[in-house]
Coordinates of C-alpha atoms in Angstrom, one line a residue:
M1 CA 147.1 -79.3 150.0
P2 CA 147.1 -75.6 150.2
E3 CA 143.7 -75.5 148.4
E4 CA 142.0 -78.4 150.2
I5 CA 138.3 -78.1 150.7
H6 CA 137.3 -79.3 154.2
G7 CA 134.0 -80.7 155.4
A8 CA 131.1 -82.3 153.5
T9 CA 132.6 -82.4 150.0
R10 CA 131.4 -85.9 148.9
N11 CA 128.5 -84.7 146.7
L12 CA 130.1 -81.7 145.2
K13 CA 130.6 -81.5 141.4
P14 CA 134.1 -80.8 140.0
A15 CA 133.1 -77.3 138.9
Q16 CA 131.8 -76.5 142.4
V17 CA 135.0 -77.8 144.0
T18 CA 137.0 -75.6 141.6
A19 CA 134.9 -72.5 142.4
L20 CA 135.5 -73.1 146.1
Q21 CA 139.2 -73.6 145.6
H22 CA 139.4 -70.2 143.9
L23 CA 138.3 -68.6 147.3
Y24 CA 141.9 -69.3 148.5
R25 CA 143.1 -66.7 146.0
R26 CA 141.1 -63.9 147.5
R27 CA 142.6 -61.3 149.9
V28 CA 141.0 -59.1 152.6
Q29 CA 142.3 -55.9 153.9
P30 CA 143.5 -56.2 157.6
T31 CA 141.0 -53.5 158.5
Q32 CA 138.1 -55.5 157.2
V33 CA 136.3 -58.5 158.7
I34 CA 135.5 -59.6 155.1
S35 CA 135.6 -57.7 151.8
P36 CA 132.3 -57.0 150.1
Q37 CA 133.5 -58.8 147.0
L38 CA 134.5 -62.0 148.9
A39 CA 131.2 -61.8 150.9
T40 CA 129.2 -61.6 147.6
T41 CA 131.0 -64.6 146.1
L42 CA 130.6 -66.6 149.3
A43 CA 126.9 -65.9 149.5
E44 CA 126.3 -66.9 145.9
L45 CA 128.1 -70.2 146.3
S46 CA 126.3 -71.0 149.5
R47 CA 122.9 -70.3 148.0
E48 CA 123.8 -72.3 144.8
L49 CA 124.9 -75.3 146.8
G50 CA 122.2 -75.0 149.5
L51 CA 124.9 -75.5 152.1
Q52 CA 126.5 -73.4 154.8
L53 CA 130.0 -72.3 153.9
G54 CA 132.8 -71.0 156.1
L55 CA 136.1 -69.2 155.7
L56 CA 138.9 -69.1 158.2
L57 CA 140.9 -65.9 157.7
S58 CA 144.2 -64.9 159.1
R59 CA 145.1 -61.5 160.4
K60 CA 146.9 -60.8 157.2
G61 CA 143.6 -61.3 155.3
L62 CA 144.6 -64.7 153.8
V63 CA 142.0 -67.5 153.4
V64 CA 143.4 -70.3 155.5
Q65 CA 140.6 -72.8 155.2
V66 CA 137.4 -73.2 153.1
I67 CA 134.8 -75.4 154.9
V68 CA 131.7 -76.9 153.5
G69 CA 128.9 -77.7 156.0
E70 CA 125.3 -79.0 155.8
A71 CA 122.2 -77.0 155.2
R72 CA 121.8 -76.1 158.8
G73 CA 125.2 -76.7 160.4
L74 CA 129.0 -76.3 159.9
K75 CA 131.5 -78.6 161.5
L76 CA 135.0 -77.1 161.9
P77 CA 138.1 -79.2 161.3
E78 CA 140.7 -79.8 164.0
L79 CA 142.8 -76.6 164.2
G80 CA 145.6 -77.9 166.4
R81 CA 147.3 -75.5 168.8
N82 CA 148.0 -72.6 166.5
R83 CA 147.8 -69.4 168.5
A84 CA 148.9 -65.8 168.0
G85 CA 149.7 -63.1 170.5
E86 CA 150.1 -63.1 174.2
G87 CA 146.4 -62.7 174.7
R88 CA 146.0 -66.3 173.7
L89 CA 143.6 -65.7 170.8
R90 CA 144.1 -68.0 167.8
G91 CA 144.9 -65.4 165.2
L92 CA 142.0 -66.7 163.0
R93 CA 138.5 -65.4 162.4
L94 CA 135.6 -67.4 161.0
V95 CA 133.0 -66.0 158.6
H96 CA 130.3 -68.5 157.7
T97 CA 126.9 -68.3 156.0
H98 CA 123.4 -69.0 157.2
L99 CA 120.7 -69.6 154.6
D100 CA 117.4 -69.2 156.6
G101 CA 117.9 -65.9 158.4
E102 CA 118.7 -67.6 161.8
P103 CA 121.0 -65.7 164.2
L104 CA 124.2 -66.8 165.8
S105 CA 123.5 -70.2 167.5
E106 CA 124.8 -71.5 170.9
E107 CA 127.0 -73.9 168.9
D108 CA 128.5 -70.9 167.1
L109 CA 129.3 -69.2 170.3
T110 CA 130.7 -72.4 171.8
D111 CA 133.0 -72.7 168.8
L112 CA 134.1 -69.1 169.3
A113 CA 135.2 -69.8 172.9
R114 CA 136.5 -73.4 172.5
L115 CA 138.7 -72.5 169.5
R116 CA 139.7 -69.0 170.9
L117 CA 138.8 -67.4 167.6
D118 CA 139.5 -63.7 167.1
L119 CA 136.0 -63.2 165.8
L120 CA 133.1 -65.3 164.7
S121 CA 130.9 -63.7 162.0
L122 CA 127.7 -64.9 160.5
L123 CA 126.8 -63.8 157.0
Q124 CA 123.1 -63.9 156.2
V125 CA 122.3 -65.1 152.6
K126 CA 119.3 -63.6 151.0
P127 CA 117.0 -65.8 148.8
D128 CA 118.4 -64.2 145.7
G129 CA 122.0 -65.2 146.7
L130 CA 123.1 -61.7 147.7
P131 CA 124.9 -61.1 151.1
G132 CA 122.7 -59.8 153.9
E133 CA 123.7 -58.5 157.3
L134 CA 126.9 -59.5 159.0
H135 CA 126.5 -60.6 162.7
S136 CA 129.6 -60.9 164.7
A137 CA 130.7 -61.9 168.2
H138 CA 134.0 -61.8 170.1
L139 CA 135.4 -63.1 173.4
L140 CA 135.6 -60.9 176.4
P141 CA 138.4 -60.3 178.9
E142 CA 137.8 -61.2 182.6
N143 CA 134.8 -59.2 183.9
P144 CA 132.7 -59.1 187.1
D145 CA 129.8 -60.9 185.5
Q146 CA 132.1 -63.6 184.1
R147 CA 130.5 -63.1 180.6
V148 CA 132.4 -65.1 178.0
H149 CA 131.4 -63.3 174.8
Q150 CA 129.6 -60.3 173.4
Q151 CA 127.7 -59.9 170.1
L152 CA 128.2 -56.8 168.0
P153 CA 125.3 -54.9 166.3
P154 CA 124.7 -56.3 162.8
E155 CA 125.9 -54.3 159.9
S156 CA 126.1 -54.4 156.1
V157 CA 129.1 -55.9 154.5
H158 CA 129.2 -52.8 152.3
A159 CA 129.4 -50.4 155.2
Q160 CA 131.5 -52.1 157.9
T161 CA 132.4 -49.8 160.8
L162 CA 134.6 -52.3 162.7
V163 CA 138.3 -51.6 162.1
F164 CA 139.4 -55.2 162.6
D165 CA 143.1 -54.9 163.1
E166 CA 142.8 -52.1 165.6
F167 CA 140.0 -53.9 167.4
I168 CA 141.8 -57.3 167.8
G169 CA 145.0 -55.6 169.0
A170 CA 143.1 -53.7 171.7
L171 CA 141.1 -56.8 172.7
E172 CA 144.2 -59.0 173.2
A173 CA 145.9 -56.2 175.1
E174 CA 142.9 -56.0 177.5
I175 CA 142.8 -59.7 177.9
S176 CA 146.4 -59.8 178.9
R177 CA 146.1 -56.8 181.2
K178 CA 143.1 -58.3 183.1
A179 CA 144.9 -61.6 183.4
D180 CA 147.9 -59.9 184.9
L181 CA 145.8 -58.1 187.4
L182 CA 144.1 -61.3 188.5
R183 CA 147.5 -63.0 188.9
G184 CA 148.8 -60.2 191.0
A185 CA 152.0 -61.0 192.8
Q186 CA 151.7 -64.8 192.2
T187 CA 154.8 -66.4 190.8
G188 CA 155.2 -69.6 188.8
E189 CA 153.2 -71.1 185.9
A190 CA 149.5 -70.3 186.1
A191 CA 147.0 -73.1 186.0
L192 CA 143.3 -74.1 186.4
A193 CA 142.4 -77.2 188.4
L194 CA 139.6 -79.7 187.9
H195 CA 138.1 -82.3 190.2
V196 CA 135.3 -84.6 189.2
A197 CA 133.3 -85.8 192.2
I198 CA 131.4 -89.0 192.1
P199 CA 129.4 -90.7 194.9
G200 CA 131.6 -92.5 197.4
G201 CA 134.7 -90.6 196.3
R202 CA 137.0 -88.4 198.4
S203 CA 135.9 -85.0 199.5
P204 CA 136.5 -82.7 196.5
E205 CA 137.4 -79.8 198.7
A206 CA 140.0 -81.7 200.7
S207 CA 141.4 -83.3 197.5
L208 CA 141.7 -79.8 195.8
R209 CA 143.4 -78.4 198.9
E210 CA 146.0 -81.2 198.6
L211 CA 146.3 -80.6 194.8
S212 CA 146.9 -76.9 195.6
E213 CA 149.8 -77.8 197.9
L214 CA 151.2 -80.2 195.3
A215 CA 151.0 -77.4 192.7
R216 CA 152.7 -74.9 195.1
T217 CA 155.5 -77.4 195.7
A218 CA 155.9 -77.8 191.9
G219 CA 156.1 -74.1 191.4
V220 CA 152.6 -73.7 189.9
A221 CA 150.0 -71.1 190.9
I222 CA 146.4 -72.4 190.7
L223 CA 144.2 -69.4 189.7
E224 CA 140.9 -71.1 189.9
T225 CA 139.4 -74.5 190.7
A226 CA 136.4 -76.2 189.3
I227 CA 134.3 -79.1 190.7
Q228 CA 131.9 -81.1 188.6
R229 CA 129.6 -83.6 190.4
R230 CA 128.7 -86.6 188.2
P231 CA 127.1 -90.0 188.9
A232 CA 130.2 -91.5 187.2
Y233 CA 133.3 -90.5 185.3
D234 CA 133.0 -89.8 181.6
P235 CA 135.1 -92.7 180.1
R236 CA 136.4 -90.4 177.4
T237 CA 137.1 -87.1 179.0
L238 CA 136.5 -87.7 182.7
A239 CA 134.3 -84.5 182.9
G240 CA 131.4 -83.5 180.7
R241 CA 131.9 -81.5 177.5
G242 CA 130.1 -78.5 179.0
K243 CA 132.5 -78.3 182.0
L244 CA 135.5 -78.6 179.7
D245 CA 134.1 -75.8 177.5
E246 CA 133.7 -73.6 180.6
L247 CA 137.3 -74.3 181.5
T248 CA 138.5 -73.4 178.0
Q249 CA 136.7 -70.1 178.2
R250 CA 138.1 -69.3 181.6
A251 CA 141.6 -70.3 180.5
L252 CA 141.4 -67.6 177.8
Q253 CA 140.2 -65.0 180.1
L254 CA 142.9 -65.8 182.7
D255 CA 145.6 -66.3 180.1
V256 CA 146.3 -69.8 181.3
E257 CA 147.7 -72.7 179.3
L258 CA 147.9 -75.4 182.0
L259 CA 145.0 -77.6 183.3
L260 CA 145.7 -79.7 186.4
V261 CA 143.4 -82.7 186.7
D262 CA 143.0 -84.0 190.2
H263 CA 142.8 -87.6 189.0
D264 CA 144.9 -90.2 187.2
L265 CA 144.1 -90.1 183.5
A266 CA 144.3 -92.9 181.0
P267 CA 146.3 -92.0 177.8
G268 CA 143.1 -91.7 175.8
Q269 CA 141.6 -89.3 178.3
V270 CA 144.7 -87.1 178.2
R271 CA 144.4 -86.9 174.4
A272 CA 140.6 -86.2 174.5
I273 CA 140.9 -83.4 177.1
C274 CA 143.8 -81.8 175.2
E275 CA 141.8 -81.9 172.0
T276 CA 138.7 -80.5 173.6
T277 CA 140.3 -77.7 175.6
D278 CA 143.5 -77.0 173.7
L279 CA 145.3 -76.8 177.0
N280 CA 148.4 -78.5 178.4
V281 CA 147.0 -81.3 180.6
V282 CA 148.8 -82.6 183.7
D283 CA 147.2 -85.3 185.8
R284 CA 147.8 -86.0 189.5
T285 CA 150.5 -88.7 188.9
T286 CA 152.4 -86.6 186.5
L287 CA 152.4 -83.7 189.0
I288 CA 153.7 -85.9 191.8
L289 CA 156.4 -87.3 189.5
D290 CA 157.4 -83.8 188.6
I291 CA 157.8 -82.9 192.2
F292 CA 159.9 -86.0 192.8
A293 CA 162.1 -85.0 189.8
Q294 CA 162.6 -81.5 191.4
H295 CA 163.6 -82.9 194.8
A296 CA 165.7 -85.8 193.8
K297 CA 169.3 -84.9 194.9
S298 CA 171.1 -88.2 195.4
R299 CA 172.1 -90.5 192.6
E300 CA 169.7 -93.2 194.0
G301 CA 166.8 -90.7 194.2
K302 CA 167.4 -89.6 190.6
L303 CA 167.5 -93.2 189.4
Q304 CA 164.2 -94.0 191.2
V305 CA 162.4 -91.0 189.8
E306 CA 163.6 -91.6 186.3
L307 CA 162.5 -95.2 186.5
A308 CA 159.0 -94.2 187.7
Q309 CA 158.7 -91.6 185.0
L310 CA 159.7 -94.0 182.2
R311 CA 157.3 -96.7 183.5
Y312 CA 154.5 -94.2 183.5
L313 CA 155.5 -92.9 180.0
L314 CA 155.9 -96.3 178.3
P315 CA 152.2 -97.3 177.9
R316 CA 151.5 -93.7 176.7
L317 CA 153.9 -93.9 173.7
S318 CA 151.5 -95.5 171.3
G319 CA 150.5 -93.1 168.6
K320 CA 152.8 -90.3 169.9
Y321 CA 149.9 -87.8 169.6
G322 CA 150.3 -84.2 170.4
A323 CA 148.4 -84.6 173.7
L324 CA 151.2 -86.8 175.0
M325 CA 153.8 -84.3 174.0
R326 CA 151.9 -81.8 176.1
Q327 CA 151.6 -84.0 179.2
S328 CA 154.8 -85.9 179.5
G329 CA 157.2 -83.0 179.7
G330 CA 156.2 -82.2 183.2
I331 CA 155.4 -78.7 184.5
G332 CA 156.7 -76.2 182.0
A333 CA 158.6 -79.1 180.3
R334 CA 161.6 -78.3 182.5
R335 CA 162.4 -81.7 184.1
G336 CA 162.3 -85.4 183.8
P337 CA 162.2 -87.5 180.6
G338 CA 159.9 -85.1 178.8
E339 CA 160.3 -84.6 175.1
K340 CA 163.9 -85.7 175.1
K341 CA 162.7 -89.2 176.0
L342 CA 159.7 -89.0 173.7
E343 CA 162.2 -89.1 170.9
L344 CA 163.2 -92.6 171.9
D345 CA 161.2 -95.5 170.6
R346 CA 159.6 -98.1 172.9
R347 CA 162.5 -100.5 172.6
R348 CA 165.1 -98.0 173.8
I349 CA 162.9 -96.9 176.7
Q350 CA 162.5 -100.6 177.8
E351 CA 166.3 -101.0 177.6
R352 CA 166.7 -97.9 179.8
I353 CA 164.2 -99.2 182.3
H354 CA 166.1 -102.6 182.4
R355 CA 169.4 -100.8 183.2
L356 CA 167.8 -98.6 185.9
E357 CA 166.3 -101.7 187.5
K358 CA 169.7 -103.4 187.6
E359 CA 171.3 -100.3 189.2
L360 CA 168.6 -100.1 191.8
E361 CA 169.0 -103.8 192.5
S362 CA 172.6 -103.1 193.4
V363 CA 171.4 -100.3 195.7
S364 CA 169.0 -102.7 197.3
R365 CA 171.9 -105.2 198.0
H366 CA 174.0 -102.4 199.5
R367 CA 171.1 -101.5 201.8
Q368 CA 170.6 -105.2 202.8
N369 CA 174.3 -105.5 203.7
R370 CA 174.0 -102.3 205.9
R371 CA 170.8 -103.7 207.5
G372 CA 172.6 -107.0 208.2
L373 CA 175.3 -105.1 210.0
R374 CA 172.7 -103.4 212.2
R375 CA 171.1 -106.8 213.0
R376 CA 174.4 -108.3 214.0
R377 CA 175.0 -105.3 216.3
A378 CA 171.4 -105.7 217.6
V379 CA 170.7 -102.0 217.1
P380 CA 166.9 -101.5 216.9
V381 CA 165.5 -99.3 214.1
V382 CA 162.6 -96.9 214.6
A383 CA 161.1 -95.6 211.3
L384 CA 159.2 -92.4 211.0
V385 CA 156.3 -92.9 208.5
G386 CA 153.3 -90.8 207.7
Y387 CA 151.6 -88.5 205.2
T388 CA 153.8 -86.1 203.3
N389 CA 154.6 -82.9 205.2
A390 CA 153.3 -84.3 208.5
G391 CA 156.5 -83.1 210.2
K392 CA 158.7 -86.3 210.2
S393 CA 162.0 -84.6 209.4
T394 CA 161.4 -81.8 211.9
L395 CA 160.8 -84.5 214.5
L396 CA 163.9 -86.4 213.5
N397 CA 166.0 -83.2 213.9
L398 CA 164.5 -82.6 217.3
L399 CA 165.0 -86.1 218.6
T400 CA 168.5 -86.7 217.3
G401 CA 170.0 -83.2 216.9
A402 CA 170.3 -83.8 213.2
T403 CA 170.3 -80.9 210.7
V404 CA 168.6 -82.4 207.8
L405 CA 166.4 -80.2 205.5
A406 CA 162.9 -79.7 206.8
E407 CA 160.6 -77.7 204.5
D408 CA 156.9 -76.8 204.5
K409 CA 156.6 -78.6 201.1
L410 CA 155.3 -81.9 200.0
F411 CA 157.7 -84.7 199.2
A412 CA 160.9 -82.9 200.1
T413 CA 162.2 -86.3 201.4
L414 CA 163.0 -88.9 198.8
D415 CA 166.0 -90.7 200.4
P416 CA 165.7 -92.3 203.8
T417 CA 167.9 -90.5 206.3
S418 CA 169.1 -92.3 209.5
R419 CA 170.4 -90.9 212.8
R420 CA 171.6 -92.6 215.9
L421 CA 170.2 -91.9 219.4
R422 CA 171.9 -93.3 222.5
F423 CA 169.7 -94.2 225.5
P424 CA 170.9 -94.9 229.1
Q425 CA 172.2 -98.4 229.8
E426 CA 174.4 -98.1 226.7
R427 CA 171.5 -98.7 224.4
E428 CA 171.3 -97.3 220.9
V429 CA 168.5 -96.7 218.5
I430 CA 168.5 -95.8 214.8
F431 CA 165.8 -93.3 213.8
T432 CA 165.1 -93.4 210.1
D433 CA 163.1 -90.7 208.2
T434 CA 161.3 -92.0 205.1
V435 CA 159.5 -90.7 202.0
G436 CA 156.1 -89.4 202.8
F437 CA 152.9 -91.1 201.6
I438 CA 149.8 -89.6 200.0
H439 CA 146.4 -90.6 198.8
D440 CA 146.5 -93.0 195.9
L441 CA 150.3 -93.1 195.9
P442 CA 151.2 -93.8 192.2
R443 CA 152.1 -97.4 191.6
E444 CA 155.1 -96.4 189.5
L445 CA 156.6 -94.6 192.6
V446 CA 156.0 -97.6 194.9
R447 CA 157.7 -99.9 192.5
A448 CA 160.6 -97.5 191.8
F449 CA 161.2 -96.8 195.5
R450 CA 161.1 -100.5 196.5
A451 CA 164.7 -100.3 197.7
T452 CA 163.9 -97.3 199.8
L453 CA 160.7 -98.8 201.3
E454 CA 162.6 -102.0 202.2
E455 CA 164.0 -100.0 205.1
L456 CA 160.6 -100.2 206.7
E457 CA 160.5 -104.0 206.6
E458 CA 163.5 -104.1 209.0
A459 CA 162.1 -101.6 211.4
D460 CA 161.4 -102.7 215.0
L461 CA 158.9 -99.9 215.5
L462 CA 157.0 -97.6 213.2
L463 CA 156.2 -94.1 214.4
H464 CA 153.2 -92.9 212.4
V465 CA 153.4 -89.1 212.4
V466 CA 150.0 -87.4 211.8
D467 CA 149.5 -83.7 211.2
A468 CA 146.9 -83.1 213.9
A469 CA 146.2 -79.6 212.7
D470 CA 145.1 -80.7 209.2
P471 CA 141.3 -80.9 208.9
D472 CA 141.7 -83.9 206.7
R473 CA 143.8 -85.8 209.2
Q474 CA 141.5 -88.7 209.6
A475 CA 141.5 -89.5 205.8
Q476 CA 145.3 -89.0 205.8
L477 CA 145.8 -91.4 208.7
Q478 CA 143.6 -94.0 206.9
A479 CA 145.5 -93.5 203.6
V480 CA 148.8 -94.2 205.4
E481 CA 147.4 -97.3 207.2
Q482 CA 146.2 -98.6 203.8
I483 CA 149.6 -98.2 202.2
L484 CA 151.3 -99.9 205.2
E485 CA 148.8 -102.8 204.8
E486 CA 149.6 -103.0 201.0
L487 CA 153.3 -103.1 201.9
Q488 CA 152.6 -105.9 204.4
L489 CA 154.0 -103.9 207.3
T490 CA 151.0 -104.3 209.6
E491 CA 152.8 -106.8 211.9
I492 CA 155.4 -104.2 213.0
P493 CA 154.4 -102.4 216.2
R494 CA 153.1 -98.9 215.5
L495 CA 152.7 -95.8 217.6
V496 CA 150.7 -92.9 216.3
L497 CA 152.1 -89.4 217.0
L498 CA 149.7 -86.5 216.8
N499 CA 152.1 -83.8 215.7
K500 CA 151.7 -80.0 215.5
M501 CA 149.6 -79.9 218.7
D502 CA 150.6 -76.3 219.2
R503 CA 148.2 -75.5 216.3
V504 CA 145.3 -77.5 217.6
D505 CA 142.4 -76.2 219.6
P506 CA 142.6 -77.9 223.0
A507 CA 138.9 -78.6 222.9
E508 CA 139.2 -80.8 219.8
E509 CA 138.6 -84.5 220.4
L510 CA 141.5 -85.8 218.4
F511 CA 141.7 -89.2 220.0
N512 CA 138.2 -90.1 218.9
D513 CA 139.5 -90.5 215.3
L514 CA 142.1 -93.1 216.2
Q515 CA 139.8 -96.1 216.4
G516 CA 141.7 -97.6 219.4
R517 CA 145.2 -97.0 218.1
E518 CA 147.8 -96.1 220.7
A519 CA 148.7 -92.4 220.2
L520 CA 150.8 -89.7 221.9
P521 CA 150.6 -85.9 221.4
V522 CA 153.8 -84.2 220.4
C523 CA 155.1 -80.9 218.9
A524 CA 158.2 -81.3 216.7
L525 CA 159.2 -77.8 217.7
Q526 CA 159.0 -78.3 221.5
A527 CA 161.5 -80.7 223.0
E528 CA 159.6 -81.2 226.3
T529 CA 156.7 -82.8 224.4
T530 CA 158.8 -85.7 223.2
R531 CA 159.9 -87.0 226.6
P532 CA 156.8 -89.3 227.0
L533 CA 157.5 -90.5 223.4
L534 CA 161.1 -91.5 224.2
R535 CA 159.9 -93.3 227.4
R536 CA 157.3 -95.2 225.4
V537 CA 159.8 -96.1 222.6
E538 CA 162.1 -97.6 225.2
Q539 CA 159.3 -99.6 226.7
I540 CA 158.2 -101.0 223.4
L541 CA 161.8 -101.9 222.2
W542 CA 163.0 -103.4 225.4
E543 CA 159.9 -104.4 227.3
R544 CA 160.8 -108.1 226.9
N545 CA 163.9 -107.5 229.0
R546 CA 163.6 -106.2 232.5
L547 CA 165.2 -102.8 232.7
D548 CA 167.4 -102.4 235.8
E549 CA 167.0 -98.7 235.5
P550 CA 163.9 -97.3 233.7
W551 CA 164.7 -94.4 231.5
E552 CA 162.3 -92.0 233.2
D553 CA 164.3 -92.4 236.4
A554 CA 167.7 -91.9 234.7
A555 CA 169.5 -88.8 235.4
A556 CA 170.5 -88.1 231.8
P557 CA 168.3 -87.9 228.8
P558 CA 169.2 -89.9 225.7
E559 CA 172.4 -88.9 224.0
R560 CA 172.1 -87.7 220.5
G561 CA 174.4 -89.5 218.1
P562 CA 176.8 -87.8 215.7
D563 CA 175.2 -86.3 212.7
H564 CA 175.7 -89.4 210.7
D565 CA 173.6 -90.1 207.6
E566 CA 173.4 -93.8 206.8
A567 CA 171.5 -93.3 203.5
G568 CA 172.2 -89.8 202.2
G569 CA 169.7 -87.3 200.9
A570 CA 167.5 -84.6 202.2
A571 CA 164.5 -84.7 204.4
D572 CA 161.0 -83.1 204.4
G573 CA 159.2 -80.9 206.9

């Protein structure tokens, strides 16, 4: 209804409702915060009812909403995501009454920031029902003191000095200018990041470093991170309301629309955070799925990613609320199922999931046939596993002379890539590069990439590549070991490779972190560091058979096989 009265209307008389509805017919000049005539009517009605009243006014001077509050408070209705201008202000100002001479409250100022209002004005109502002073506050651009808002000197409604349309235009321009300066030369979509730390959880600093790398890989620039320490997660919003209000205020000052949450969120939490902050919310799993969608090149990889995305989306379909629309499209809503898939109902998505599973079963059978051929030829398989971006693909290139893509990005490898290496004594080995692991690898990805991960089950040796230069290497090593245990691969012999040793201080005691695991130092950029590795691989693979001529005594090094890809796809760095 265009003349609907919002708020506490239950006890109003019909004549009072009609008088309030007539407020929708009033107009205010764009230069005014509120006209003296409208202020007088608003004050009289507020005193007559004994309740606070509020008006939401557009920049054209139209009354958009009439709100009825209580005697000492006013609850604003849900305003949705209506915004105006590049400065991210909402394009609405609130004028509301106070009956007892009280100033702007903290709740008023919080509403100003949370809703990104152009202006929040308090109209004092005198005991005789006439309008008193007008107290106003507005949001501030980024500033050294990180102040969020500023209160203006009170003034009479009959002698307003603030030229509203000029003021709001200049304020939005300054907000945008300061935000551009803060971004500098950064490219990609801007975002804020949030981590909620609870006792016994992962180090928030390490987790946010990893989130920043994930964001960089996805093409997102994190402008600011926030950590909240709590005894437990808030079941509704993960973080406390105060922290979310702070993020809302910073998002305005930095001209940011995206909030990256360094956790996996339940559907209800996504909705609650979206409603509280009015930001696009992307949780950790959604960000990882988005990266996989970017990097999927082969048909198999694309099928696996789509399956993972649809499985993640399916339980979030109920209600089809606006928050879901803001989460499921991925970063910038550029890739993946996104809104196109949201138009499908649950039944059609389930049918698509079933078709994808059938196609991937066919892929799995094809891989099994290829593995059967390897077994008949008695060709051992060495699989490179490890944390994402540990250097597995660079090492594969060095060992086998392959030219697969190796990038300093997370999850650049989605498809297992195999290369042959010939040892002396006419022995051959297949080296296979695999998808990288990460802390709390999303369940949907593990299920979707089952056919790919089956390659590991047939391996005769796992080379666990660790980025020795990463300060979080111990936690990464344990995360990979945990995933290998969940995949029931702990019976396969494993050898830890401490990679990137050229970046490590020689004084560091790296081997103390290994808890008795066998390990070798290597540098995937220096061939001479891999000779002990190749000797050890030969010993492990053929130690049951007496070697007539140990490799270390052979005149020739292993022969690199032709650049033959048994699985297709790219590889990571």
